Amino acid sequence: MTNQTTDPYYSRTSEQWEAAPRQDPTSSDAPGPLTTDEVWNYDHNGFLFAQGLFSQEETEELLREANSLAENWPEDRPGIVREPNSDVVRSIFRLHKHSDVYRKVFADRRLLDRAKQLLGTDVYIHQSRVNYKPAMNGKEFFWHSDFETWHVEDGMPNMRALSVSVFLSESHEFNGPLMLIPGSHETYIRCTGTTPENHFEHSLRRQEHGVPTCEALEKLLEDREIVAPKGPAGSVLFFDCNTMHGSNGNLSPSPRVNLFAVYNSVDNAIVDPFCDRPPRPEYLAERSIEAIQ
Amino acid sequence: MTNQTTDPYYSRTSEQWEAAPRQDPTSSDAPGPLTTDEVWNYDHNGFLFAQGLFSQEETEELLREANSLAENWPEDRPGIVREPNSDVVRSIFRLHKHSDVYRKVFADRRLLDRAKQLLGTDVYIHQSRVNYKPAMNGKEFFWHSDFETWHVEDGMPNMRALSVSVFLSESHEFNGPLMLIPGSHETYIRCTGTTPENHFEHSLRRQEHGVPTCEALEKLLEDREIVAPKGPAGSVLFFDCNTMHGSNGNLSPSPRVNLFAVYNSVDNAIVDPFCDRPPRPEYLAERSIEAIQ
């Protein structure tokens, strides 16, 4: 439940947005493959870009799996989201339960060791998905902090999670690359409004609640500039759960396909949602906590 | 009226799109300020970009006029278009009739002499407008050839017109810059479907008819790459009436404001529309032909 006295990250309780300071560390001193500089940059900017972390051969296999999942997803299995006004697949969720290929990737040391180093603990997968942003047809995604939703709607207590985006196709200027606001992870934007019933059924297609106001965004952008890391398939973007991000539509002839995994600290397992609604389905917010070894 | 026997540019007559070769020259041998190279490039690519053609001081005056028009447009005067689902102004039309400031710019030698050199005749303004793509809120515009609409809905006989876009604010990667397909002006894409009654009332907000299929766009992009000229306020983009173009949404904190004018050859004055509908209003398609001196 929402409680403004005990919950530092309360949100959607008023018609006025607010900026509140982050209460949690973004990185740790744990050992791992990242250099001190890389950890500092992640801590400072809220994201880290590793160009070409996976080979072309590996990426091709991951892309085949993405296409195969979209084609063969059972009709009665939840976790598939289509573009507004069309049957084109936008996202497929809970891959850590439904794909051996992806389960193996999520445990790959190049991802796992970086996640554990940044979070400083063992981790588990809170959510995983593949996003297809189809050529000529991919829709925009307005600015948002994932943590705001995961906190309010899923019950994630603290900012102790990070997202990993593995590029399964080249990400370039014209296919709607992920845009981030550097440094935005340090500020928690309390959104206006409330959480409607079964919000997730609509919010994955078009967001209206849990999105920051333009004023809030302008504040975050006062002394920072938007960045959109671009690179070949196999590149990986690590970003904090509270880093403000969004993406434009894709009017280019090449799709933008991305594999996402959210690593959450085992010390940050989700509780009851911080709103007056029942928890979202498990394909959006995993409730079985199994540290990845 | 549509006539497949006599009209080389018939469109919206079938459920199958088609690519047809252009029948008209893109440029001329007339003298003017452009070098032979610049004319060759325009002829080859279908556009030409002149960075910083207007000074900062001049541009500031033009931007003031844009904002003043949006604020003071009489409620009963046609020619103002707002964003879907909001009151934010997207475009204001027929500036050559309603603004002394802009009438003067359209006759400025830097624009007029280039237009006359490229078209090789005297010219008049077929359409003029200012486009406001508001910060955080500007919507995308799908790929289209202006000529297809001007031919079918306005009765422009031939590809003897060009557009001039004067940047009234910086155009950068994140505020939805105009994207073009180089060389696309050489091919006429016959669109599928028909022209609905009063189409313009909807098409200026969201287009559904007179837009190319994804297949057609992929064909145009087979051996070409999208370009999006960027530059400071005061830069000017000249592009042929049949160059395929579009733009992404604007999720950035800066608006993208542009002044547009369409110069049409006086030998290409519009006739009855090439569809079974009455002509669109004059704020979209000027019917009084006055060569600019």
Coordinates of C-alpha atoms in Angstrom, one line a residue:
Chain A
M1 CA 0.0 0.0 0.0
T2 CA 1.0 3.6 -0.6
N3 CA 2.4 5.2 2.6
Q4 CA 3.9 8.6 2.3
T5 CA 5.5 8.3 5.8
T6 CA 7.3 5.0 5.4
D7 CA 7.8 4.7 1.6
P8 CA 10.5 7.0 0.2
Y9 CA 9.4 6.2 -3.3
Y10 CA 5.6 6.9 -3.1
S11 CA 4.1 8.0 -6.4
R12 CA 0.7 8.6 -8.1
T13 CA -0.7 10.1 -4.9
S14 CA -1.3 13.7 -6.0
E15 CA -2.0 15.8 -9.1
Q16 CA 1.4 17.5 -8.6
W17 CA 4.7 15.9 -9.7
E18 CA 7.7 16.0 -7.4
A19 CA 11.4 15.3 -7.7
A20 CA 12.9 13.3 -4.7
P21 CA 16.5 12.3 -4.2
R22 CA 17.5 8.6 -4.8
Q23 CA 17.9 6.7 -1.5
D24 CA 20.0 3.7 -2.7
P25 CA 23.5 3.2 -4.1
T26 CA 23.8 2.8 -7.8
S27 CA 26.9 0.7 -7.8
S28 CA 29.1 -1.2 -5.3
D29 CA 32.7 -2.0 -4.5
A30 CA 32.4 -5.7 -5.4
P31 CA 35.0 -7.1 -7.7
G32 CA 34.2 -8.0 -11.3
P33 CA 35.1 -7.5 -14.9
L34 CA 34.4 -3.7 -15.0
T35 CA 37.2 -1.2 -14.4
T36 CA 37.0 1.4 -11.7
D37 CA 36.4 4.0 -14.5
E38 CA 33.5 2.0 -15.9
V39 CA 31.9 1.6 -12.5
W40 CA 32.4 5.4 -11.9
N41 CA 30.8 6.2 -15.3
Y42 CA 27.8 3.9 -14.5
D43 CA 27.4 5.4 -11.1
H44 CA 27.6 9.0 -12.6
N45 CA 25.5 8.5 -15.7
G46 CA 23.2 5.7 -14.8
F47 CA 24.2 3.5 -17.8
L48 CA 27.1 1.8 -19.4
F49 CA 27.5 0.8 -23.1
A50 CA 29.6 -2.2 -24.2
Q51 CA 29.8 -2.2 -27.9
G52 CA 30.1 -5.6 -29.5
L53 CA 30.1 -7.6 -26.3
F54 CA 28.6 -10.6 -28.1
S55 CA 30.0 -11.9 -31.4
Q56 CA 28.0 -11.8 -34.6
E57 CA 27.6 -15.5 -34.6
E58 CA 26.2 -15.5 -31.0
T59 CA 23.9 -12.7 -31.9
E60 CA 22.5 -14.4 -34.9
E61 CA 21.5 -17.4 -32.8
L62 CA 19.8 -15.0 -30.3
L63 CA 17.9 -13.3 -33.2
R64 CA 16.8 -16.7 -34.6
E65 CA 15.4 -17.5 -31.1
A66 CA 13.5 -14.2 -31.0
N67 CA 11.9 -14.8 -34.3
S68 CA 11.1 -18.4 -33.5
L69 CA 9.5 -17.4 -30.2
A70 CA 7.3 -14.8 -32.0
E71 CA 6.2 -17.4 -34.6
N72 CA 5.5 -20.2 -32.2
W73 CA 4.2 -18.6 -29.0
P74 CA 1.2 -20.7 -27.8
E75 CA -2.1 -18.8 -28.2
D76 CA -3.1 -19.5 -24.6
R77 CA 0.2 -18.5 -23.0
P78 CA 0.3 -15.0 -21.5
G79 CA 3.2 -12.6 -22.1
I80 CA 2.9 -11.6 -25.7
V81 CA 2.1 -7.9 -26.6
R82 CA 1.2 -6.7 -30.1
E83 CA 1.5 -3.2 -31.6
P84 CA -1.5 -0.9 -31.2
N85 CA -3.9 -1.4 -34.2
S86 CA -2.0 -4.4 -35.6
D87 CA -1.0 -8.0 -35.0
V88 CA 2.7 -7.2 -35.2
V89 CA 4.5 -8.5 -32.1
R90 CA 6.0 -5.8 -29.9
S91 CA 7.3 -7.8 -27.0
I92 CA 7.4 -11.3 -25.5
F93 CA 8.0 -11.7 -21.8
R94 CA 9.3 -14.2 -19.2
L95 CA 12.0 -15.7 -21.4
H96 CA 13.9 -17.0 -18.4
K97 CA 11.1 -19.5 -18.0
H98 CA 10.3 -20.2 -21.7
S99 CA 13.7 -20.2 -23.6
D100 CA 16.7 -22.4 -22.9
V101 CA 18.7 -20.3 -25.3
Y102 CA 18.0 -17.1 -23.4
R103 CA 18.3 -18.7 -19.9
K104 CA 21.8 -19.5 -20.9
V105 CA 22.5 -16.0 -22.0
F106 CA 21.2 -14.5 -18.8
A107 CA 23.7 -16.6 -16.9
D108 CA 26.5 -15.7 -19.3
R109 CA 29.4 -14.3 -17.3
R110 CA 29.7 -11.2 -19.5
L111 CA 26.2 -10.2 -18.3
L112 CA 25.9 -11.8 -14.9
D113 CA 29.3 -10.8 -13.5
R114 CA 28.8 -7.2 -14.5
A115 CA 25.3 -7.2 -12.9
K116 CA 26.6 -8.7 -9.7
Q117 CA 29.6 -6.3 -9.6
L118 CA 27.3 -3.3 -10.0
L119 CA 24.7 -4.5 -7.5
G120 CA 27.2 -6.0 -5.1
T121 CA 25.1 -9.1 -4.3
D122 CA 23.7 -12.2 -5.9
V123 CA 20.9 -11.4 -8.5
Y124 CA 17.9 -13.0 -10.0
I125 CA 15.8 -12.2 -13.1
H126 CA 12.9 -9.9 -12.2
Q127 CA 11.6 -9.6 -15.8
S128 CA 12.9 -10.6 -19.2
R129 CA 11.6 -9.9 -22.6
V130 CA 12.5 -9.4 -26.2
N131 CA 11.3 -6.2 -27.9
Y132 CA 10.7 -6.1 -31.6
K133 CA 10.5 -2.6 -33.0
P134 CA 9.4 -3.5 -36.5
A135 CA 10.6 -1.7 -39.6
M136 CA 8.4 1.1 -40.8
N137 CA 5.9 0.4 -38.1
G138 CA 7.5 0.4 -34.6
K139 CA 5.8 2.8 -32.3
E140 CA 7.4 5.3 -29.9
F141 CA 7.7 4.7 -26.2
F142 CA 7.5 7.9 -24.1
W143 CA 10.0 8.7 -21.4
H144 CA 9.7 6.7 -18.2
S145 CA 11.6 5.3 -15.2
D146 CA 11.1 1.5 -15.0
F147 CA 11.5 1.6 -11.3
E148 CA 8.5 3.9 -10.8
T149 CA 6.3 1.2 -12.3
W150 CA 8.1 -1.8 -10.7
H151 CA 7.8 -0.1 -7.3
V152 CA 4.2 1.1 -7.5
E153 CA 2.7 -1.8 -9.5
D154 CA 5.0 -4.7 -8.6
G155 CA 6.2 -3.9 -5.1
M156 CA 10.0 -3.7 -5.8
P157 CA 11.1 -2.0 -2.6
N158 CA 14.4 -0.3 -3.6
M159 CA 16.5 0.9 -6.5
R160 CA 18.7 -2.2 -6.5
A161 CA 18.0 -3.5 -10.0
L162 CA 19.4 -2.9 -13.4
S163 CA 18.4 -3.6 -17.0
V164 CA 20.5 -5.2 -19.7
S165 CA 19.7 -4.6 -23.3
V166 CA 21.4 -6.9 -25.8
F167 CA 21.1 -5.5 -29.3
L168 CA 20.0 -8.3 -31.6
S169 CA 20.0 -6.0 -34.6
E170 CA 22.0 -2.9 -35.3
S171 CA 20.7 0.1 -33.4
H172 CA 21.0 3.2 -35.5
E173 CA 19.8 6.8 -35.7
F174 CA 16.6 5.9 -37.7
N175 CA 15.2 2.7 -36.1
G176 CA 14.2 4.2 -32.8
P177 CA 17.2 3.6 -30.6
L178 CA 16.9 3.7 -26.8
M179 CA 17.4 7.3 -25.6
L180 CA 18.5 8.0 -22.0
I181 CA 18.9 11.0 -19.8
P182 CA 22.3 10.8 -18.2
G183 CA 22.2 11.3 -14.4
S184 CA 18.4 11.0 -14.2
H185 CA 18.8 7.9 -12.0
E186 CA 19.7 10.1 -9.1
T187 CA 16.3 11.7 -9.0
Y188 CA 13.0 9.9 -8.4
I189 CA 10.1 11.5 -10.2
R190 CA 6.8 11.1 -8.4
C191 CA 4.2 10.8 -11.1
T192 CA 0.7 12.3 -11.0
G193 CA -2.6 10.5 -11.0
T194 CA -3.5 7.0 -9.9
T195 CA -3.1 3.4 -11.0
P196 CA -6.1 2.2 -13.0
E197 CA -7.4 -1.4 -12.7
N198 CA -5.5 -3.9 -14.9
H199 CA -3.3 -1.0 -16.0
F200 CA -0.7 -3.4 -17.5
E201 CA -3.1 -4.5 -20.2
H202 CA -3.0 -1.0 -21.7
S203 CA 0.3 0.4 -20.5
L204 CA 2.4 -2.0 -22.5
R205 CA 0.8 -0.7 -25.6
R206 CA 0.3 3.0 -24.8
Q207 CA 1.3 4.6 -21.6
E208 CA -0.8 7.2 -19.9
H209 CA -0.2 6.7 -16.1
G210 CA 3.2 6.4 -14.4
V211 CA 4.7 8.7 -17.0
P212 CA 6.6 11.9 -16.0
T213 CA 5.2 15.3 -16.9
C214 CA 7.0 17.3 -19.5
E215 CA 7.9 19.7 -16.7
A216 CA 9.7 16.9 -14.8
L217 CA 11.6 15.9 -17.9
E218 CA 12.6 19.5 -18.7
K219 CA 14.0 19.7 -15.1
L220 CA 16.0 16.5 -15.7
L221 CA 17.3 17.9 -18.9
E222 CA 18.2 21.3 -17.6
D223 CA 21.9 20.6 -17.6
R224 CA 22.1 17.3 -19.4
E225 CA 21.6 16.2 -23.0
I226 CA 19.8 13.1 -24.3
V227 CA 22.1 10.3 -25.5
A228 CA 21.2 7.3 -27.7
P229 CA 23.9 4.7 -27.8
K230 CA 24.2 3.1 -31.2
G231 CA 26.1 0.1 -32.4
P232 CA 26.1 -3.2 -34.1
A233 CA 24.2 -6.3 -33.0
G234 CA 25.9 -7.8 -30.1
S235 CA 26.4 -4.5 -28.2
V236 CA 25.0 -4.4 -24.7
L237 CA 23.5 -1.5 -22.7
F238 CA 23.4 -1.7 -19.0
F239 CA 21.2 0.8 -17.2
D240 CA 19.9 1.5 -13.8
C241 CA 16.3 0.8 -13.0
N242 CA 15.6 4.5 -12.4
T243 CA 17.4 5.9 -15.4
M244 CA 14.8 7.9 -17.4
H245 CA 14.5 6.4 -21.0
G246 CA 12.3 6.3 -24.0
S247 CA 12.5 5.7 -27.7
N248 CA 11.2 7.1 -30.9
G249 CA 9.2 5.2 -33.6
N250 CA 10.9 3.2 -36.2
L251 CA 10.3 4.6 -39.7
S252 CA 13.4 2.9 -41.1
P253 CA 13.5 -0.3 -43.2
S254 CA 15.4 -2.3 -40.5
P255 CA 13.7 -3.6 -37.3
R256 CA 15.3 -2.9 -33.9
V257 CA 15.2 -6.1 -31.9
N258 CA 16.5 -6.2 -28.4
L259 CA 16.8 -8.8 -25.7
F260 CA 16.1 -7.4 -22.2
A261 CA 16.7 -8.8 -18.8
V262 CA 16.3 -7.1 -15.4
Y263 CA 18.7 -8.3 -12.8
N264 CA 17.4 -7.6 -9.3
S265 CA 19.4 -7.9 -6.1
V266 CA 18.3 -11.0 -4.1
D267 CA 18.1 -8.5 -1.1
N268 CA 15.5 -6.6 -3.0
A269 CA 12.9 -9.3 -3.7
I270 CA 9.4 -7.8 -4.5
V271 CA 6.7 -7.4 -1.9
D272 CA 3.1 -6.3 -2.2
P273 CA 2.6 -3.5 -4.7
F274 CA 2.8 0.1 -3.4
C275 CA -0.6 0.9 -4.8
D276 CA -4.2 -0.3 -4.1
R277 CA -4.2 -2.9 -6.9
P278 CA -3.4 -6.6 -7.0
P279 CA 0.1 -7.5 -8.3
R280 CA 0.7 -7.6 -12.0
P281 CA 1.1 -11.1 -13.6
E282 CA 4.3 -13.0 -13.1
Y283 CA 5.4 -12.6 -16.7
L284 CA 5.9 -9.0 -15.8
A285 CA 7.3 -9.4 -12.3
E286 CA 8.8 -12.6 -11.2
R287 CA 7.9 -13.8 -7.7
S288 CA 10.0 -16.9 -7.5
I289 CA 13.5 -15.7 -6.3
E290 CA 16.2 -17.9 -7.6
A291 CA 19.7 -16.5 -7.6
I292 CA 21.5 -17.2 -10.9
Q293 CA 24.7 -19.2 -10.3
Chain B
M1 CA -10.7 13.1 -62.9
T2 CA -8.5 10.0 -62.7
N3 CA -7.6 8.7 -66.2
Q4 CA -5.1 6.0 -66.5
T5 CA -4.7 6.6 -70.2
T6 CA -3.9 10.3 -70.1
D7 CA -2.6 10.8 -66.6
P8 CA 1.0 9.5 -66.1
Y9 CA 0.6 10.1 -62.4
Y10 CA -2.7 8.4 -61.6
S11 CA -2.8 7.0 -58.1
R12 CA -5.3 5.5 -55.6
T13 CA -7.1 3.5 -58.3
S14 CA -6.1 0.0 -57.2
E15 CA -5.4 -2.2 -54.2
Q16 CA -1.9 -2.8 -55.6
W17 CA 0.9 -0.2 -55.3
E18 CA 3.1 0.5 -58.3
A19 CA 6.4 2.3 -59.1
A20 CA 6.4 4.5 -62.2
P21 CA 9.2 6.6 -63.6
R22 CA 9.2 10.3 -63.2
Q23 CA 8.1 12.2 -66.4
D24 CA 9.5 15.7 -65.6
P25 CA 12.9 17.3 -65.3
T26 CA 14.0 17.9 -61.7
S27 CA 16.2 20.9 -62.5
S28 CA 17.0 23.3 -65.4
D29 CA 19.9 25.0 -67.0
A30 CA 18.7 28.5 -66.0
P31 CA 21.3 30.8 -64.4
G32 CA 21.2 31.5 -60.7
P33 CA 23.2 31.4 -57.4
L34 CA 23.7 27.6 -57.3
T35 CA 26.9 26.1 -58.7
T36 CA 26.8 23.4 -61.3
D37 CA 27.7 20.9 -58.6
E38 CA 24.8 22.0 -56.4
V39 CA 22.4 21.7 -59.2
W40 CA 23.8 18.3 -60.1
N41 CA 23.4 17.1 -56.5
Y42 CA 19.8 18.4 -56.3
D43 CA 19.0 16.6 -59.5
H44 CA 20.6 13.4 -58.3
N45 CA 19.3 13.3 -54.7
G46 CA 16.1 15.3 -54.9
F47 CA 17.2 17.8 -52.2
L48 CA 19.8 20.4 -51.3
F49 CA 20.8 21.6 -47.8
A50 CA 22.1 25.1 -47.3
Q51 CA 23.3 25.4 -43.7
G52 CA 23.0 28.8 -42.1
L53 CA 21.5 30.6 -45.2
F54 CA 19.7 33.0 -42.9
S55 CA 21.4 34.9 -40.0
Q56 CA 20.6 34.3 -36.4
E57 CA 19.0 37.7 -36.2
E58 CA 16.8 37.1 -39.3
T59 CA 15.7 33.8 -37.9
E60 CA 14.8 35.2 -34.5
E61 CA 12.4 37.6 -36.2
L62 CA 10.9 34.7 -38.2
L63 CA 10.4 32.6 -35.1
R64 CA 8.7 35.5 -33.3
E65 CA 6.3 35.8 -36.2
A66 CA 5.6 32.1 -36.0
N67 CA 4.7 32.3 -32.3
S68 CA 2.7 35.4 -32.8
L69 CA 0.6 33.8 -35.5
A70 CA -0.1 30.8 -33.4
E71 CA -1.2 33.0 -30.5
N72 CA -3.3 35.5 -32.5
W73 CA -4.8 33.4 -35.3
P74 CA -8.5 34.4 -35.6
E75 CA -10.9 31.6 -34.5
D76 CA -13.0 31.9 -37.6
R77 CA -10.0 31.8 -40.0
P78 CA -9.3 28.4 -41.6
G79 CA -5.8 27.1 -41.9
I80 CA -4.8 26.1 -38.4
V81 CA -4.1 22.5 -37.5
R82 CA -3.7 21.2 -34.0
E83 CA -2.0 18.0 -32.7
P84 CA -4.2 14.9 -32.3
N85 CA -5.7 14.8 -28.8
S86 CA -4.5 18.3 -27.8
D87 CA -4.8 22.0 -28.6
V88 CA -1.2 22.4 -29.3
V89 CA -0.7 24.0 -32.7
R90 CA 0.9 21.8 -35.3
S91 CA 0.7 23.9 -38.5
I92 CA -0.6 27.2 -39.8
F93 CA -1.2 27.6 -43.5
R94 CA -1.4 30.3 -46.3
L95 CA 1.2 32.6 -44.7
H96 CA 1.8 34.3 -48.1
K97 CA -1.7 35.8 -47.7
H98 CA -1.6 36.4 -43.9
S99 CA 1.9 37.6 -43.0
D100 CA 3.9 40.5 -44.3
V101 CA 7.0 39.1 -42.7
Y102 CA 6.8 35.8 -44.4
R103 CA 5.6 37.3 -47.8
K104 CA 8.9 39.2 -47.7
V105 CA 10.9 36.0 -46.9
F106 CA 9.3 34.1 -49.8
A107 CA 10.4 36.8 -52.2
D108 CA 14.0 36.9 -50.6
R109 CA 16.5 36.3 -53.4
R110 CA 18.2 33.6 -51.5
L111 CA 15.1 31.5 -51.7
L112 CA 13.4 32.8 -54.9
D113 CA 16.5 32.8 -57.1
R114 CA 17.3 29.2 -56.2
A115 CA 13.7 28.1 -56.8
K116 CA 13.6 29.9 -60.2
Q117 CA 17.0 28.4 -61.1
L118 CA 16.0 24.9 -60.3
L119 CA 12.6 25.1 -61.9
G120 CA 13.8 27.2 -64.9
T121 CA 10.7 29.5 -64.9
D122 CA 8.9 32.1 -62.9
V123 CA 7.3 30.7 -59.8
Y124 CA 4.4 31.3 -57.4
I125 CA 3.5 30.0 -54.0
H126 CA 1.3 26.9 -54.1
Q127 CA 1.2 26.4 -50.4
S128 CA 3.0 28.0 -47.4
R129 CA 2.9 27.0 -43.7
V130 CA 4.8 27.0 -40.5
N131 CA 5.2 23.6 -38.8
Y132 CA 5.5 23.5 -35.0
K133 CA 6.8 20.2 -33.7
P134 CA 6.4 20.9 -30.0
A135 CA 8.9 19.7 -27.4
M136 CA 8.1 16.3 -25.8
N137 CA 4.9 16.2 -27.7
G138 CA 5.5 16.5 -31.4
K139 CA 4.0 13.6 -33.4
E140 CA 5.6 11.6 -36.2
F141 CA 4.7 12.1 -39.8
F142 CA 4.8 8.9 -41.9
W143 CA 6.7 8.8 -45.2
H144 CA 5.0 10.5 -48.1
S145 CA 5.5 12.3 -51.4
D146 CA 3.9 15.7 -51.4
F147 CA 3.3 15.5 -55.1
E148 CA 1.1 12.4 -54.9
T149 CA -1.4 14.4 -52.7
W150 CA -1.0 17.7 -54.6
H151 CA -1.6 15.8 -57.9
V152 CA -4.5 13.7 -56.8
E153 CA -6.3 16.0 -54.4
D154 CA -5.3 19.5 -55.7
G155 CA -4.8 18.9 -59.4
M156 CA -1.1 19.8 -59.7
P157 CA -0.4 18.5 -63.2
N158 CA 3.4 17.8 -63.2
M159 CA 6.4 17.5 -60.9
R160 CA 7.4 21.1 -61.4
A161 CA 7.4 22.3 -57.8
L162 CA 9.8 22.3 -54.9
S163 CA 9.6 22.8 -51.2
V164 CA 11.7 25.1 -49.1
S165 CA 12.0 24.5 -45.4
V166 CA 13.6 27.3 -43.4
F167 CA 14.7 26.0 -39.9
L168 CA 13.4 28.4 -37.3
S169 CA 15.0 26.4 -34.5
E170 CA 17.9 24.0 -34.5
S171 CA 17.1 20.7 -36.1
H172 CA 18.9 17.9 -34.3
E173 CA 18.9 14.1 -33.9
F174 CA 16.2 14.1 -31.2
N175 CA 13.6 16.7 -32.2
G176 CA 12.2 14.8 -35.2
P177 CA 14.3 16.2 -38.0
L178 CA 12.9 15.8 -41.6
M179 CA 14.1 12.5 -43.1
L180 CA 14.5 12.1 -46.8
I181 CA 15.1 9.1 -49.2
P182 CA 17.8 10.3 -51.6
G183 CA 16.9 9.6 -55.2
S184 CA 13.3 8.8 -54.4
H185 CA 12.1 11.8 -56.5
E186 CA 12.8 9.8 -59.7
T187 CA 10.1 7.2 -58.9
Y188 CA 6.4 7.9 -58.6
I189 CA 4.7 5.6 -56.1
R190 CA 1.1 5.0 -57.0
C191 CA -0.7 4.5 -53.7
T192 CA -3.4 2.1 -52.9
G193 CA -7.0 2.8 -52.0
T194 CA -9.1 5.8 -52.7
T195 CA -9.6 9.4 -51.5
P196 CA -12.2 9.7 -48.8
E197 CA -14.5 12.7 -48.7
N198 CA -13.0 15.8 -46.9
H199 CA -9.8 13.8 -46.6
F200 CA -7.7 16.9 -45.7
E201 CA -9.6 17.3 -42.4
H202 CA -8.0 14.1 -41.1
S203 CA -4.9 13.7 -43.2
L204 CA -3.2 16.7 -41.8
R205 CA -3.4 15.2 -38.4
R206 CA -3.0 11.5 -39.2
Q207 CA -2.5 10.1 -42.6
E208 CA -4.1 6.9 -43.8
H209 CA -4.6 7.5 -47.5
G210 CA -2.1 8.6 -50.1
V211 CA 0.7 7.0 -48.1
P212 CA 3.1 4.5 -49.6
T213 CA 3.1 0.9 -48.5
C214 CA 6.1 -0.5 -46.6
E215 CA 6.9 -2.6 -49.6
A216 CA 7.2 0.5 -51.8
L217 CA 9.4 2.2 -49.2
E218 CA 11.6 -0.8 -48.9
K219 CA 12.0 -0.8 -52.7
L220 CA 13.1 2.9 -52.6
L221 CA 15.5 2.1 -49.9
E222 CA 17.0 -1.0 -51.5
D223 CA 20.2 0.8 -52.5
R224 CA 19.9 4.1 -50.6
E225 CA 20.0 5.2 -47.0
I226 CA 17.8 7.6 -45.2
V227 CA 19.3 11.1 -44.5
A228 CA 18.2 13.7 -42.0
P229 CA 19.9 17.1 -42.6
K230 CA 20.6 18.8 -39.3
G231 CA 21.8 22.2 -38.5
P232 CA 21.2 25.5 -36.7
A233 CA 18.3 27.8 -37.1
G234 CA 18.6 29.7 -40.4
S235 CA 19.5 26.6 -42.4
V236 CA 17.4 25.9 -45.4
L237 CA 16.4 22.6 -47.1
F238 CA 15.2 22.6 -50.7
F239 CA 13.5 19.4 -51.8
D240 CA 11.7 18.3 -54.9
C241 CA 7.9 17.8 -54.7
N242 CA 8.2 14.1 -55.2
T243 CA 11.1 13.4 -52.8
M244 CA 9.8 10.8 -50.2
H245 CA 10.1 12.3 -46.7
G246 CA 8.8 11.9 -43.2
S247 CA 9.7 12.6 -39.6
N248 CA 9.8 11.0 -36.2
G249 CA 8.1 12.4 -33.1
N250 CA 9.8 14.9 -30.9
L251 CA 10.6 13.6 -27.4
S252 CA 13.3 16.2 -26.8
P253 CA 13.0 19.4 -24.7
S254 CA 13.4 21.6 -27.8
P255 CA 10.6 22.3 -30.3
R256 CA 11.4 22.0 -34.1
V257 CA 9.8 24.9 -35.8
N258 CA 10.0 25.2 -39.6
L259 CA 8.8 27.7 -42.2
F260 CA 7.7 25.9 -45.4
A261 CA 6.9 27.3 -48.8
V262 CA 6.1 25.5 -52.0
Y263 CA 7.3 27.2 -55.1
N264 CA 5.4 26.0 -58.2
S265 CA 6.3 26.8 -61.8
V266 CA 3.8 29.2 -63.3
D267 CA 3.6 26.7 -66.2
N268 CA 2.3 24.1 -63.8
A269 CA -0.7 25.9 -62.4
I270 CA -3.2 23.6 -60.8
V271 CA -6.3 22.3 -62.6
D272 CA -9.2 20.1 -61.4
P273 CA -8.1 17.4 -58.9
F274 CA -7.2 14.0 -60.3
C275 CA -9.7 12.3 -58.2
D276 CA -13.5 12.3 -57.8
R277 CA -13.6 14.9 -55.1
P278 CA -13.9 18.7 -55.0
P279 CA -10.6 20.6 -54.7
R280 CA -9.2 21.1 -51.2
P281 CA -9.5 24.6 -49.6
E282 CA -7.3 27.4 -50.9
Y283 CA -5.2 27.5 -47.7
L284 CA -3.8 24.1 -48.8
A285 CA -3.7 24.8 -52.6
E286 CA -3.5 28.3 -53.9
R287 CA -5.6 28.9 -57.0
S288 CA -4.6 32.5 -57.6
I289 CA -1.4 32.4 -59.7
E290 CA 0.8 35.4 -59.1
A291 CA 4.4 35.1 -60.2
I292 CA 6.7 36.4 -57.4
Q293 CA 8.9 39.2 -58.7

